[in-house]
Amino acid sequence: MSDGATLRIVDEPDDDPGGAIPAPVPPGDPEAWYAPDVRAQYEAAPGVVATVRERDGRRFGYDVREPPLSPADERALDRVRDRFSAVRHRRPLTRVG
């Protein structure tokens, strides 16, 4: 038996009068205490998770969590950013203006 911290999942509130945290449930479940504003969550690409959250009543927010880059990928991204850092950002010219 371990002397370290343990996690005990409680199905009924009466099972643990000390106030244990309930078992996790899917975000769409009305009992989802940890993410009540999450409306959808999916893997857009391997390792990339997109989450749609309800914001301010009728509006929605879209968040993306990407996997961390390796040190080599970080250096390559820095080189790309340096290469294009001198580019002036302006609107493209169109017939309308």
Coordinates of C-alpha atoms in Angstrom, one line a residue:
M1 CA 0.0 0.0 0.0
S2 CA 1.3 3.5 -0.9
D3 CA 1.8 6.2 1.7
G4 CA 1.4 8.9 -1.0
A5 CA -1.7 10.7 -2.1
T6 CA -4.5 8.7 -3.5
L7 CA -7.6 9.5 -5.7
R8 CA -10.9 8.0 -4.8
I9 CA -13.8 8.4 -7.2
V10 CA -17.1 8.8 -5.4
D11 CA -20.4 7.9 -7.2
E12 CA -22.8 9.2 -4.5
P13 CA -22.3 12.3 -2.4
D14 CA -23.1 10.3 0.8
D15 CA -20.1 8.0 0.1
D16 CA -17.7 10.7 1.1
P17 CA -18.7 13.3 3.7
G18 CA -15.3 14.9 3.3
G19 CA -16.2 16.5 -0.1
A20 CA -14.5 14.4 -2.7
I21 CA -14.6 15.6 -6.3
P22 CA -17.1 13.7 -8.5
A23 CA -16.1 11.6 -11.4
P24 CA -15.7 13.5 -14.7
V25 CA -18.6 13.5 -17.2
P26 CA -18.7 14.6 -20.9
P27 CA -18.9 18.4 -21.5
G28 CA -22.4 18.2 -22.9
D29 CA -23.7 16.6 -19.7
P30 CA -25.7 19.1 -17.5
E31 CA -23.7 17.8 -14.5
A32 CA -20.3 18.8 -16.1
W33 CA -19.0 21.0 -13.3
Y34 CA -15.6 21.6 -14.8
A35 CA -16.6 23.0 -18.2
P36 CA -20.2 24.3 -18.2
D37 CA -19.6 26.7 -21.1
V38 CA -18.1 24.0 -23.5
R39 CA -20.5 23.3 -26.4
A40 CA -18.3 21.2 -28.7
Q41 CA -14.7 19.8 -28.6
Y42 CA -13.0 17.8 -31.4
E43 CA -9.6 16.9 -32.8
A44 CA -9.2 19.0 -35.9
A45 CA -5.8 17.3 -36.8
P46 CA -3.6 14.9 -34.9
G47 CA -2.7 16.6 -31.6
V48 CA -4.8 19.7 -32.4
V49 CA -7.9 20.1 -30.2
A50 CA -10.6 22.7 -31.1
T51 CA -13.1 23.8 -28.5
V52 CA -16.3 25.8 -29.0
R53 CA -17.4 27.7 -25.9
E54 CA -20.5 29.8 -25.1
R55 CA -19.5 33.4 -24.4
D56 CA -21.8 36.3 -23.3
G57 CA -25.1 34.4 -23.8
R58 CA -25.5 34.3 -27.6
R59 CA -21.9 34.5 -28.8
F60 CA -19.5 31.6 -29.2
G61 CA -15.7 31.5 -28.8
Y62 CA -13.4 29.2 -30.7
D63 CA -10.2 28.1 -29.1
V64 CA -7.4 25.8 -30.5
R65 CA -4.9 24.0 -28.5
E66 CA -1.9 22.9 -30.5
P67 CA 0.9 20.5 -29.5
P68 CA 4.2 22.1 -28.4
L69 CA 6.9 22.5 -31.1
S70 CA 10.2 20.7 -30.8
P71 CA 13.3 22.9 -30.3
A72 CA 14.2 22.4 -34.0
D73 CA 10.7 23.4 -35.1
E74 CA 10.9 26.5 -32.8
R75 CA 14.2 27.5 -34.5
A76 CA 12.7 27.0 -38.0
L77 CA 9.6 29.1 -37.0
D78 CA 11.9 31.8 -35.7
R79 CA 13.7 31.9 -39.0
V80 CA 10.5 32.2 -41.0
R81 CA 9.3 35.0 -38.7
D82 CA 12.6 36.8 -39.1
R83 CA 12.4 36.4 -42.9
F84 CA 9.0 38.0 -43.1
S85 CA 9.3 40.6 -40.3
A86 CA 10.1 43.4 -42.8
V87 CA 6.9 42.9 -44.8
R88 CA 4.5 45.8 -44.7
H89 CA 1.0 44.8 -43.9
R90 CA -1.5 46.7 -46.0
R91 CA -4.8 46.0 -47.7
P92 CA -4.7 44.6 -51.2
L93 CA -5.7 47.0 -54.0
T94 CA -9.1 46.1 -55.5
R95 CA -11.6 47.8 -57.9
V96 CA -13.8 48.8 -55.0
G97 CA -11.1 50.3 -53.0

